[in-house]
Coordinates of C-alpha atoms and ligand atoms in Angstrom, one line a residue:
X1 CA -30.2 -12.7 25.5
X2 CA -32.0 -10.0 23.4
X3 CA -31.5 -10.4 19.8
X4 CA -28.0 -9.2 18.3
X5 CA -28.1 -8.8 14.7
X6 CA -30.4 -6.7 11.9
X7 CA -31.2 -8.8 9.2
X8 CA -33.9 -8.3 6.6
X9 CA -35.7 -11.6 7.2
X10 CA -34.6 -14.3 9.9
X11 CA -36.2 -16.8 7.5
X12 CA -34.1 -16.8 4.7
X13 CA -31.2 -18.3 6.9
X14 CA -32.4 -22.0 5.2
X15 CA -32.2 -20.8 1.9
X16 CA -28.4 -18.8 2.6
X17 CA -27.3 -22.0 4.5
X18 CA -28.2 -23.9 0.8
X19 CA -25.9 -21.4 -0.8
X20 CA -23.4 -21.8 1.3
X21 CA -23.0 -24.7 1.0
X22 CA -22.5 -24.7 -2.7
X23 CA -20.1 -21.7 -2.1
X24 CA -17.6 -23.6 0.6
X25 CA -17.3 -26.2 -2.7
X26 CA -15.9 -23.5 -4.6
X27 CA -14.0 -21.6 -2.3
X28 CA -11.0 -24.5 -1.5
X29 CA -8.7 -21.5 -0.1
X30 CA -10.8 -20.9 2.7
X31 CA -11.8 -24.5 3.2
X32 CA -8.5 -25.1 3.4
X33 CA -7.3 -22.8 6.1
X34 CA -10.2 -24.3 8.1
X35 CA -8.2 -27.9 7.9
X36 CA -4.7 -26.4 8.6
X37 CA -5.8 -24.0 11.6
X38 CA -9.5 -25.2 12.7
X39 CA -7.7 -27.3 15.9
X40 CA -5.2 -24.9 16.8
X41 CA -7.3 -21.4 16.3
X42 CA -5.0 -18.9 16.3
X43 CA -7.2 -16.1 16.7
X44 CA -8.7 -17.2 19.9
X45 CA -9.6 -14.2 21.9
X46 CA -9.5 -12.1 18.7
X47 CA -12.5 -9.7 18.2
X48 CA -12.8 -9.0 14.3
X49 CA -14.9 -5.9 13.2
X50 CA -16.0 -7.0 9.5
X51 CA -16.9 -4.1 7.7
X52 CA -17.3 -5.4 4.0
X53 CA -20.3 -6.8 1.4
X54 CA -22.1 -9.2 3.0
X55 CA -22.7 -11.9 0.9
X56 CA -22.5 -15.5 0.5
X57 CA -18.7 -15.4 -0.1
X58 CA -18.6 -13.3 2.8
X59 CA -20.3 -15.5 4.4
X60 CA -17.9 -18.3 4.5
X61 CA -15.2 -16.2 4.8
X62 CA -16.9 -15.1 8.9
X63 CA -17.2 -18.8 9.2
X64 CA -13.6 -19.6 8.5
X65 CA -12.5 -16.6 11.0
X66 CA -15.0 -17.7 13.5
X67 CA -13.8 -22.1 12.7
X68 CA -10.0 -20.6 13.2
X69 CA -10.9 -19.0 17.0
X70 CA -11.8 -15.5 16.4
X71 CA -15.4 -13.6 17.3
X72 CA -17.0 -11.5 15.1
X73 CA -19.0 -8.8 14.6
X74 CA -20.5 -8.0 11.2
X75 CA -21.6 -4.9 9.0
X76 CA -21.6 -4.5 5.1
X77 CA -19.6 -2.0 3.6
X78 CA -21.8 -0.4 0.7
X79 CA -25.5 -0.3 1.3
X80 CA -26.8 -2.0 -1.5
X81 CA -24.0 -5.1 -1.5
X82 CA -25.7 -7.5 1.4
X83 CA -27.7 -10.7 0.1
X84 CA -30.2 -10.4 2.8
X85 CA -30.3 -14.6 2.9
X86 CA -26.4 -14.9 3.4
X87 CA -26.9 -12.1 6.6
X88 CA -30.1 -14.4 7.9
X89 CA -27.8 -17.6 7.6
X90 CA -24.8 -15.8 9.9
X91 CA -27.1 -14.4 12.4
X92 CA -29.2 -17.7 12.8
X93 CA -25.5 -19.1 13.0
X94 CA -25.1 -17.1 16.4
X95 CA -22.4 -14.4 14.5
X96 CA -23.7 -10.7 15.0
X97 CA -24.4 -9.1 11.7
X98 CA -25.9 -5.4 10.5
X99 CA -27.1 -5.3 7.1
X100 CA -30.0 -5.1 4.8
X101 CA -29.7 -5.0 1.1
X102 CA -31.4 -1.2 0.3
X103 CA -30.5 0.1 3.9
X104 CA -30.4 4.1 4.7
X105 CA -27.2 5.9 4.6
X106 CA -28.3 6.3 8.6
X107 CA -28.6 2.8 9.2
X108 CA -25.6 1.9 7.8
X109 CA -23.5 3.9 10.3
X110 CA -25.4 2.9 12.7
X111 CA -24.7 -0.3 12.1
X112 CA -21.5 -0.1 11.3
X113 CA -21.5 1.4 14.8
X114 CA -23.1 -1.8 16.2
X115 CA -20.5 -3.9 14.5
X116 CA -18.1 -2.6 16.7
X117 CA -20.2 -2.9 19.9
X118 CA -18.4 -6.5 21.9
X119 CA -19.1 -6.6 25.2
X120 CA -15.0 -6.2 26.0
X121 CA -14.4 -4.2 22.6
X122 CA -12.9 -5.1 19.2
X123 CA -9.1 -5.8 18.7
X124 CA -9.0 -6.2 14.9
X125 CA -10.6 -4.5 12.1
X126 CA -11.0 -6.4 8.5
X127 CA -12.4 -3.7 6.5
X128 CA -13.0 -2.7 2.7
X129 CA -12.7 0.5 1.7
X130 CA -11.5 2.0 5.1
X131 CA -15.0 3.0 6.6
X132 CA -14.9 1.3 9.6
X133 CA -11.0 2.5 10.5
X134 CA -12.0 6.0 9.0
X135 CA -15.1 5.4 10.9
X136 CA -13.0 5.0 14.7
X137 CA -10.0 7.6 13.5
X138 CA -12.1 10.6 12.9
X139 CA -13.7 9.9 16.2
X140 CA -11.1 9.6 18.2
X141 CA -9.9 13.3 16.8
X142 CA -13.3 14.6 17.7
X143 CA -12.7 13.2 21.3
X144 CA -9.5 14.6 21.4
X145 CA -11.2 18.6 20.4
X146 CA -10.6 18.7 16.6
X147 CA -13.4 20.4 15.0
X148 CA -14.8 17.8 12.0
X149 CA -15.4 21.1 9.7
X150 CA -18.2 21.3 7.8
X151 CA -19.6 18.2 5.8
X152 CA -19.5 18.6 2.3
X153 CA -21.7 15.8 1.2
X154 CA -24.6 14.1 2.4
X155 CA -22.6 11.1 4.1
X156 CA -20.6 13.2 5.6
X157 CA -23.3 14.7 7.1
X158 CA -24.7 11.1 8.4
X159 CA -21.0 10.3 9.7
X160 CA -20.8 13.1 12.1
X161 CA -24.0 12.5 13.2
X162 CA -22.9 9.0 13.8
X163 CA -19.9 10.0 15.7
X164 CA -21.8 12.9 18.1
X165 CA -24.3 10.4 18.8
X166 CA -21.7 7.6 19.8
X167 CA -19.7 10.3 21.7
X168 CA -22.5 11.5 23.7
X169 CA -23.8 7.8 24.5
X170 CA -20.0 6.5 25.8
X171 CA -17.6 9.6 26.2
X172 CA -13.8 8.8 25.5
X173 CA -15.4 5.3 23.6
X174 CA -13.5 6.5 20.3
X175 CA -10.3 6.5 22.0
X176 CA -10.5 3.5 23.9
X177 CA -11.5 1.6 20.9
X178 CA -8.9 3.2 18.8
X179 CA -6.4 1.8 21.6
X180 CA -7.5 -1.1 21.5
X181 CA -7.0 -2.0 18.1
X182 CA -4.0 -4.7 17.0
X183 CA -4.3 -3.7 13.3
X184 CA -6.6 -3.5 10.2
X185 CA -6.2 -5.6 7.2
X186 CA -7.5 -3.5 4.0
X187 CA -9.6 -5.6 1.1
X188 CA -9.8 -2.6 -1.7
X189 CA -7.7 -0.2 -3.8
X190 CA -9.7 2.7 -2.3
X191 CA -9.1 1.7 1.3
X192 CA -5.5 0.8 0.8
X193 CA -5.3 4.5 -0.6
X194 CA -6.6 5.6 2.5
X195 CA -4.6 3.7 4.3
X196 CA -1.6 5.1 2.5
X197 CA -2.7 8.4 3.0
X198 CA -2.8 8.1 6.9
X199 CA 0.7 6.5 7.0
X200 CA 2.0 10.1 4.9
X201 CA 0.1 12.0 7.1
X202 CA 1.6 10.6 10.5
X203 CA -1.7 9.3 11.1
X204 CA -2.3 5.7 11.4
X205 CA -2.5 4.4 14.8
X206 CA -1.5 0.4 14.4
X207 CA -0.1 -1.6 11.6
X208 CA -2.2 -2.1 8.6
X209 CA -2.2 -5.8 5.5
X210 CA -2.8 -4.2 2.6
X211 CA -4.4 -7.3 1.1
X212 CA -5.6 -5.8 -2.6
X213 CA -2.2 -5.7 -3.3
X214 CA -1.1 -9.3 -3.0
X215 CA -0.9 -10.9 -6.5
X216 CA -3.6 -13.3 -5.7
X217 CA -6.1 -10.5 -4.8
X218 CA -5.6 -7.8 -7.3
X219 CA -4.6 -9.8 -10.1
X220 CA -7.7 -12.0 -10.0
X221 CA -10.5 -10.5 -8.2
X222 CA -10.3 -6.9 -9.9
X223 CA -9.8 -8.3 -12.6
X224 CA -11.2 -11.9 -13.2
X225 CA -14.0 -11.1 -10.8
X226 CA -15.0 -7.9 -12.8
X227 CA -15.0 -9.8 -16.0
X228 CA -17.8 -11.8 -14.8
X229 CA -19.7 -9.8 -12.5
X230 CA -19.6 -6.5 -14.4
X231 CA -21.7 -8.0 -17.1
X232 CA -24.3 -9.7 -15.2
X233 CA -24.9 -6.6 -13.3
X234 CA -25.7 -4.8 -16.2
X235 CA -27.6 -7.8 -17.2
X236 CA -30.0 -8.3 -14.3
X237 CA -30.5 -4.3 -14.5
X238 CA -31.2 -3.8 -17.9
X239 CA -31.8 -7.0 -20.0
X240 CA -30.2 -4.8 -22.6
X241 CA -28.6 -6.7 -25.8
X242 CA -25.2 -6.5 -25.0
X243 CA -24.1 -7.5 -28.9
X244 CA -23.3 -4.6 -30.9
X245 CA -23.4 -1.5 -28.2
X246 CA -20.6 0.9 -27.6
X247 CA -19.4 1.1 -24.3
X248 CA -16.8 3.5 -22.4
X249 CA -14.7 1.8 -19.7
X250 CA -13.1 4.7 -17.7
X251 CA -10.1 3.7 -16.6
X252 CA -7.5 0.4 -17.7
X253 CA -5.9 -0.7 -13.9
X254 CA -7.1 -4.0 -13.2
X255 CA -11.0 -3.1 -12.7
X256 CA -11.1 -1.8 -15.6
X257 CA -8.9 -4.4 -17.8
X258 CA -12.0 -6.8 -16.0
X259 CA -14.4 -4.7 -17.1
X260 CA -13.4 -3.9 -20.5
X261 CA -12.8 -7.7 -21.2
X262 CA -16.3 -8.3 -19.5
X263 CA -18.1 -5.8 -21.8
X264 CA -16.4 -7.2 -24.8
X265 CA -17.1 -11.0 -24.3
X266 CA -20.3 -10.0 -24.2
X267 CA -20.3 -8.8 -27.7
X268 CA -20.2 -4.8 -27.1
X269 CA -17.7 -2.7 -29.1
X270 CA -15.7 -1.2 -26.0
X271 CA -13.5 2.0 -25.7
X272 CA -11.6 2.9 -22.8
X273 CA -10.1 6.4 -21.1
X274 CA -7.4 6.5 -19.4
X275 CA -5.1 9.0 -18.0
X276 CA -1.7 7.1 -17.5
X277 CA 0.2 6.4 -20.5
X278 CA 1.4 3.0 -19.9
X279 CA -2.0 2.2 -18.9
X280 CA -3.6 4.0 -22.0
X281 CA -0.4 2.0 -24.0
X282 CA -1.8 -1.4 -22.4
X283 CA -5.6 -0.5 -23.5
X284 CA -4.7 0.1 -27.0
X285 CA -2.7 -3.1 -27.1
X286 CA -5.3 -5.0 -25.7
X287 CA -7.4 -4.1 -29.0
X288 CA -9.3 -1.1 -27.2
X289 CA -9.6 2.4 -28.9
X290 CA -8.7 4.3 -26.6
X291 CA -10.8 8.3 -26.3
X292 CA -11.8 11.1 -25.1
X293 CA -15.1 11.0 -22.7
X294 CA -15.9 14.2 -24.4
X295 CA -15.9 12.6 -28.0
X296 CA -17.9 9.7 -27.3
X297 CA -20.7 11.2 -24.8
X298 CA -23.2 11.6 -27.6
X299 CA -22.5 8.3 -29.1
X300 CA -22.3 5.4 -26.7
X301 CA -24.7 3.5 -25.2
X302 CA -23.1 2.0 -22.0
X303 CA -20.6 3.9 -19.9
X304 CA -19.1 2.2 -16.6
X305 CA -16.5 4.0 -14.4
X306 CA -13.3 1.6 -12.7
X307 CA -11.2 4.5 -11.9
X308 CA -11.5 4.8 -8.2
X309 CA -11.4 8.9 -8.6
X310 CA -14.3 11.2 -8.4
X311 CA -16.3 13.6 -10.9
X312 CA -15.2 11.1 -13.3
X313 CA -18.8 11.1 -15.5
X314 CA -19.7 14.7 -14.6
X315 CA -22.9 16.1 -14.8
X316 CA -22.6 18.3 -18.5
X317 CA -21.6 14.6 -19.9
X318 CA -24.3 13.5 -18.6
X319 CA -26.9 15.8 -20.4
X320 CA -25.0 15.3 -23.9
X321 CA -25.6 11.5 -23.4
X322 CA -28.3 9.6 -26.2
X323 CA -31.6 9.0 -25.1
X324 CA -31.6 5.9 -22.7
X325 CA -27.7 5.3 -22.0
X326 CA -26.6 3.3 -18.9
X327 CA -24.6 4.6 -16.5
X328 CA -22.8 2.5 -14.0
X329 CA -19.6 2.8 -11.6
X330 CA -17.8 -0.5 -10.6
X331 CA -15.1 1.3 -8.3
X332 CA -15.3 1.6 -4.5
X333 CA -17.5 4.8 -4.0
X334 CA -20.6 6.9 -5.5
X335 CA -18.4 9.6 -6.5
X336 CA -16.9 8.4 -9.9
X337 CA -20.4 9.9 -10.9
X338 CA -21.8 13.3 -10.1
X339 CA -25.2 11.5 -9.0
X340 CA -26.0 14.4 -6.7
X341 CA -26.2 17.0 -9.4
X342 CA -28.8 14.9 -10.5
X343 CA -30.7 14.8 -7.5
X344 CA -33.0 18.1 -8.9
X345 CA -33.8 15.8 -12.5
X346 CA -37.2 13.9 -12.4
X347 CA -36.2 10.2 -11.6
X348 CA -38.3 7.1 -12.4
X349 CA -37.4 4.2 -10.2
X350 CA -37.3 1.4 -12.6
X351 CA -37.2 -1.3 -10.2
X352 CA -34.9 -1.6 -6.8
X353 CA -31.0 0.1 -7.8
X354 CA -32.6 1.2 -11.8
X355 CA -33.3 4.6 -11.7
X356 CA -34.3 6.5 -15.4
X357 CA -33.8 10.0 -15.0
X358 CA -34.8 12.8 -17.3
X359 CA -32.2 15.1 -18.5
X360 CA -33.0 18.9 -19.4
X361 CA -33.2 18.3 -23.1
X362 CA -35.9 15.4 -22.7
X363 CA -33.6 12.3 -23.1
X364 CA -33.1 10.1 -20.4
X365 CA -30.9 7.4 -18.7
X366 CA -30.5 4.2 -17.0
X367 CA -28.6 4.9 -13.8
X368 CA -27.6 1.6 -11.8
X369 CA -27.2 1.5 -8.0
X370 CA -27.5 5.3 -8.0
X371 CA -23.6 5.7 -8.6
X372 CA -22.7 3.0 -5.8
X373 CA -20.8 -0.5 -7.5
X374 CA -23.1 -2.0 -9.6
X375 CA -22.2 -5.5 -10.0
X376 CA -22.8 -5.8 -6.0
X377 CA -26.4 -3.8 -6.4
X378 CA -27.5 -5.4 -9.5
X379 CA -26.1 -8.5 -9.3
X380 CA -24.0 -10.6 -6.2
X381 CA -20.8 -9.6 -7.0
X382 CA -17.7 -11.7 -7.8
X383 CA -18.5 -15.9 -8.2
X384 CA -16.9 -17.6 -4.7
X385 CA -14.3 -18.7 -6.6
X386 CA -12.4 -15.9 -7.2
X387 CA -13.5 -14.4 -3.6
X388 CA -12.0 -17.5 -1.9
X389 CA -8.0 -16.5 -3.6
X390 CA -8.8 -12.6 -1.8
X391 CA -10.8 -13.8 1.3
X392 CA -7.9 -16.2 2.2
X393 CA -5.5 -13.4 2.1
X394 CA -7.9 -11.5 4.5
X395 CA -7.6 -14.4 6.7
X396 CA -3.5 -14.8 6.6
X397 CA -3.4 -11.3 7.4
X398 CA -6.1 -11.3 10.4
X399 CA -4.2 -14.4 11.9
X400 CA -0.5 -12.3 11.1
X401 CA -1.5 -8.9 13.0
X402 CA -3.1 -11.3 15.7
X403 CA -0.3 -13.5 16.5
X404 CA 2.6 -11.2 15.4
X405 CA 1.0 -7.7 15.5
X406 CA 3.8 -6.2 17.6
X407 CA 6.5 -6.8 15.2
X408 CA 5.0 -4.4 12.9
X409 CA 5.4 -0.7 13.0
X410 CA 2.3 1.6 12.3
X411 CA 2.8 1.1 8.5
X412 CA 1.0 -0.8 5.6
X413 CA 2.0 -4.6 4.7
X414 CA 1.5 -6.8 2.4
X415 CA 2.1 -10.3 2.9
X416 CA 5.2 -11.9 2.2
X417 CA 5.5 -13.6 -1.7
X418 CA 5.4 -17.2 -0.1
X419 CA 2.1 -16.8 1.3
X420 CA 0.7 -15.0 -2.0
X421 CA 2.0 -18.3 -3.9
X422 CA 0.5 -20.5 -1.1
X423 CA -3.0 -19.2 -2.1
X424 CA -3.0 -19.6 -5.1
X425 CA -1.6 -23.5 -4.5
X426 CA -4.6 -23.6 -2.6
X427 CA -6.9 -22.8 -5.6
X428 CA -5.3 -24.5 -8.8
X429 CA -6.4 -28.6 -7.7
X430 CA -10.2 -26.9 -7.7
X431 CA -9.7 -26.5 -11.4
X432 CA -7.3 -29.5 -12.9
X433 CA -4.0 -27.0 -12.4
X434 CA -1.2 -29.3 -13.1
X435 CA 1.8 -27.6 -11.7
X436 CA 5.7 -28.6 -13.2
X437 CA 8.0 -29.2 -10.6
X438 CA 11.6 -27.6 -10.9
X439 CA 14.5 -29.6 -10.8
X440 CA 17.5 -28.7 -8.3
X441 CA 19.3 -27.6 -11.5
X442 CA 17.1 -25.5 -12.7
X443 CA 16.3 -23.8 -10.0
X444 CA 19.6 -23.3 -9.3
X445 CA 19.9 -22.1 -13.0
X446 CA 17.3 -18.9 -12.8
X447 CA 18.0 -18.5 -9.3
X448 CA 15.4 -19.2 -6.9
X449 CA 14.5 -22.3 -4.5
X450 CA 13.1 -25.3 -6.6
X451 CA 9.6 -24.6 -3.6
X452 CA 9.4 -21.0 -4.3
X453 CA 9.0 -18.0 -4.2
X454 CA 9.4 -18.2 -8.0
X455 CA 9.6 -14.3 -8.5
X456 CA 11.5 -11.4 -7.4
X457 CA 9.8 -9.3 -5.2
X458 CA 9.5 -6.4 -8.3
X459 CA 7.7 -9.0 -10.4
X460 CA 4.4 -7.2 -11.9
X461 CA 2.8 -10.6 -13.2
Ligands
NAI501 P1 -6.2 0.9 -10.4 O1 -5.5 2.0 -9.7 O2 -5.5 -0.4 -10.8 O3 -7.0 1.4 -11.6 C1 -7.7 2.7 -11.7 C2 -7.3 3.3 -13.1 O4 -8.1 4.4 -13.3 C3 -5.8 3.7 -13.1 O5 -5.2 3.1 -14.2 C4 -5.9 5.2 -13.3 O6 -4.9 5.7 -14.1 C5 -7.3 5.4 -14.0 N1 -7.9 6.7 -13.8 C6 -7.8 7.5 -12.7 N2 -8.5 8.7 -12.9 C7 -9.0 8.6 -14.2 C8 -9.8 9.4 -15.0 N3 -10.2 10.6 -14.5 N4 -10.2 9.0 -16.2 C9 -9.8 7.8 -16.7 N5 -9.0 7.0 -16.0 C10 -8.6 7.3 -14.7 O7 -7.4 0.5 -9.3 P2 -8.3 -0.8 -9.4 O8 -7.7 -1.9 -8.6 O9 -8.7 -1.1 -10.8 O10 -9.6 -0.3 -8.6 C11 -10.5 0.7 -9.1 C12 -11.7 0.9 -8.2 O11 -12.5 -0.3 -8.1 C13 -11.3 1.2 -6.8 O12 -12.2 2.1 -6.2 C14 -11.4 -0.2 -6.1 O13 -11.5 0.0 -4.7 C15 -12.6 -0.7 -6.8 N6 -12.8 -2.2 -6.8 C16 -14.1 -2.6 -7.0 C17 -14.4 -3.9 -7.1 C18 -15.8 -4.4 -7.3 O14 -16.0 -5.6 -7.2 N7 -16.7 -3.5 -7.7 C19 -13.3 -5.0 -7.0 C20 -12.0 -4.4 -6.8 C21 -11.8 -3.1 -6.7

């Protein structure tokens, strides 16, 4: 058969195998699910469309879906995110996968295209930040005569292409494929606003997991996973000294409570904006100050956007900033930062994702990934750890639209309480968790079963 997959280098599949390895030690969720379901694989005859980061954590979370039954087809999500040995080690492993750390903006709908290409279609989408459902939606309306309008930004540009192309290859594919989908479960905040969106609008075509929002996602990789990986990006970018700098954080949900906890670890004196009160409330009660953009523009040194909004670091902040700031977004898309205003500056490349770029009045600064989330370009994103608690909610909810799909509506889930609680069971024996038991009385006493669920459903943790 002629070769089915786009990888950087073929070779580097030893070296990913190596790291996976390490990773399946610290990702006991997934491991886990592998021992529970890996004899009765309940997504046989499933066909998963994978459209998120592909890394090494990624990695073993394909190997658990393909261990539990289902076949899969692979792109990244962002197209700076893949670690070029983890795609080499799931091709080599016979899994089709589309990515290449530094890829065009054509090549990755292309191959988000080719993700979706099984020989008897895809059934199931797993996606992270809603480009692959967005991807078969909007086509699907084009099939059906709606006019796309005009593209107002360069991907939007690249997307239409996409679809024309597709739609003069395989009329009515769109459609089919839309048709044939069981359900989507959604990894991000962004996605799941999406998602959200669609639902309001009348719009989505099968049921949806929103997965970000189970406790043992949100709670722990936006936050915990920022705290680490937010930091090293900057590191591995900049080699700045962390110590002593002012940094921004814009925005205090859970990204940014990672982030700001990330930046100050490391020493830095962080501020935070926010535009919700409680939010703003929790900030300044964490120890933050908490500002104005505009009042500390000419004075900081490092400013990172986890607000999952656009025009968020604008381009007249940008020209008040010091000589050399860093500039770096952590939330799902380029837009938090009006990078394409500065498309007409003189830019240095530094090295791959550092860009210096001269401002009007002679200073300059560091911009990471151009705008896209930097601790996936500068560094490797979240540790496995944290990855396994989120990527074993992926997998409940793949195996829950499979086997139950049509006892959902065309709505967005999240999975029930017991199964957020069973994940994180799943993780606390990896680190020396001790858990008490409740006695009958006791239980009894506040209310719930002595096994759990432990919390009402309204419980913000
Ligand atoms: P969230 O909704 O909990 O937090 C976003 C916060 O930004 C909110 O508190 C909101 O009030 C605030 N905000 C909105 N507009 C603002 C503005 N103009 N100025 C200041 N604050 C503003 O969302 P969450 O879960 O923290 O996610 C944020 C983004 O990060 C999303 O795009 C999400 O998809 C992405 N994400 C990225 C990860 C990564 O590894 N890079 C991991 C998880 C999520």
């Amino acid at each position: 058969m002629a070769q089915d997959y786009i990888v950087k280098d073929i070779a580097l599949a030893a070296y990913g195998r190596k790291e996976l390895d390490i990773a399946e030690t610290e990702m006991p969720g997934l491991m886990a699910l592998r021992e529970e379901y890996g004899k009765s694989k309940p997504l046989s005859g499933s066909r998963i469309v994978g459209s998120l980061h592909m890394t090494i954590q990624t990695a073993v979370l394909i190997e658990t879906l393909v261990a539990l039954g289902a076949d899969v087809r692979w792109a990244s999500c962002n197209i700076f995110s893949t670690q070029d040995h983890a795609a080499a080690a799931i091709a080599e492993g016979g899994t089709p996968v589309f990515a290449i750390k530094g890829q065009s903006l054509e090549e990755h709908w292309d191959y988000l295209d080719r993700s979706f290409q099984f020989p008897e279609g895809a059934n199931l989408i797993l996606d992270d930040g809603g480009d692959a459902t967005l991807y078969v939606l909007l086509g699907a309306r084009a099939e059906a005569g709606e006019d796309l309008g005009v593209a107002t930004s360069e991907e939007e540009e690249v997307i239409h292409a996409q679809i024309k192309k597709r739609m003069e290859e395989t009329p009515g594919w769109f459609t089919k494929t839309r048709d044939a989908i069981k359900g989507v479960s959604e990894e991000t905040t962004t996605g799941v606003h999406r998602l959200y969106d669609l639902v309001k609008k009348g719009q989505l075509p099968f049921p949806a997991i929103n997965v970000n929002d189970s406790v043992t996602k949100s709670k722990f990789d936006n936050k915990y996973g920022c705290k680490e990986s937010l930091v090293d990006g900057i590191r591995r970018a900049t080699d700045t000294m962390m110590a002593g700098k002012v940094a921004v954080v814009m925005g205090y949900g859970d990204v940014g409570k990672g982030s700001a906890a990330s930046l100050r670890g490391a020493g830095a004196r962080v501020k935070v904006t926010e535009v919700d009160p409680i939010c703003a409330l929790q900030a300044a009660m964490d120890g933050f100050e908490v500002v104005l953009l505009e009042d500390e523009v000419d004075k900081a040194d490092i400013f990172i956007t986890t607000t999952g909004n656009k025009d968020v670091i604008r381009i007249e902040h940008m020209r008040a900033m010091k000589d050399m700031a860093i500039v770096g977004n952590i939330g799902h898309f380029d837009n938090e930062i009006q990078v394409a205003s500065l498309k007409n500056h003189k830019w240095t490349n530094i090295k791959e994702q550092v860009d210096m770029i001269e401002m009007p009045s002679g200073n300059r600064i560091i911009l990471l990934s151009e705008g896209r989330l930097l601790n996936l370009g500068n560094a490797t994103g979240h540790p496995s750890f944290v990855m396994s608690a989120s990527f074993t909610n992926q997998v409940l909810a793949q195996i829950e639209l499979w086997t139950k799909g049509e006892q959902y509506k065309n709505e967005v889930y999240i999975l029930p309480k017991h199964l957020d609680e069973k994940v994180a069971r799943l993780h606390l024996g990896r680190i020396g968790v001790k858990l008490t038991k409740l006695d009958k009385d006791q239980a009894d006493y506040i209310g719930v079963a002595a096994e759990g669920p432990f919390k009402p459903e309204h419980y913000r943790y």
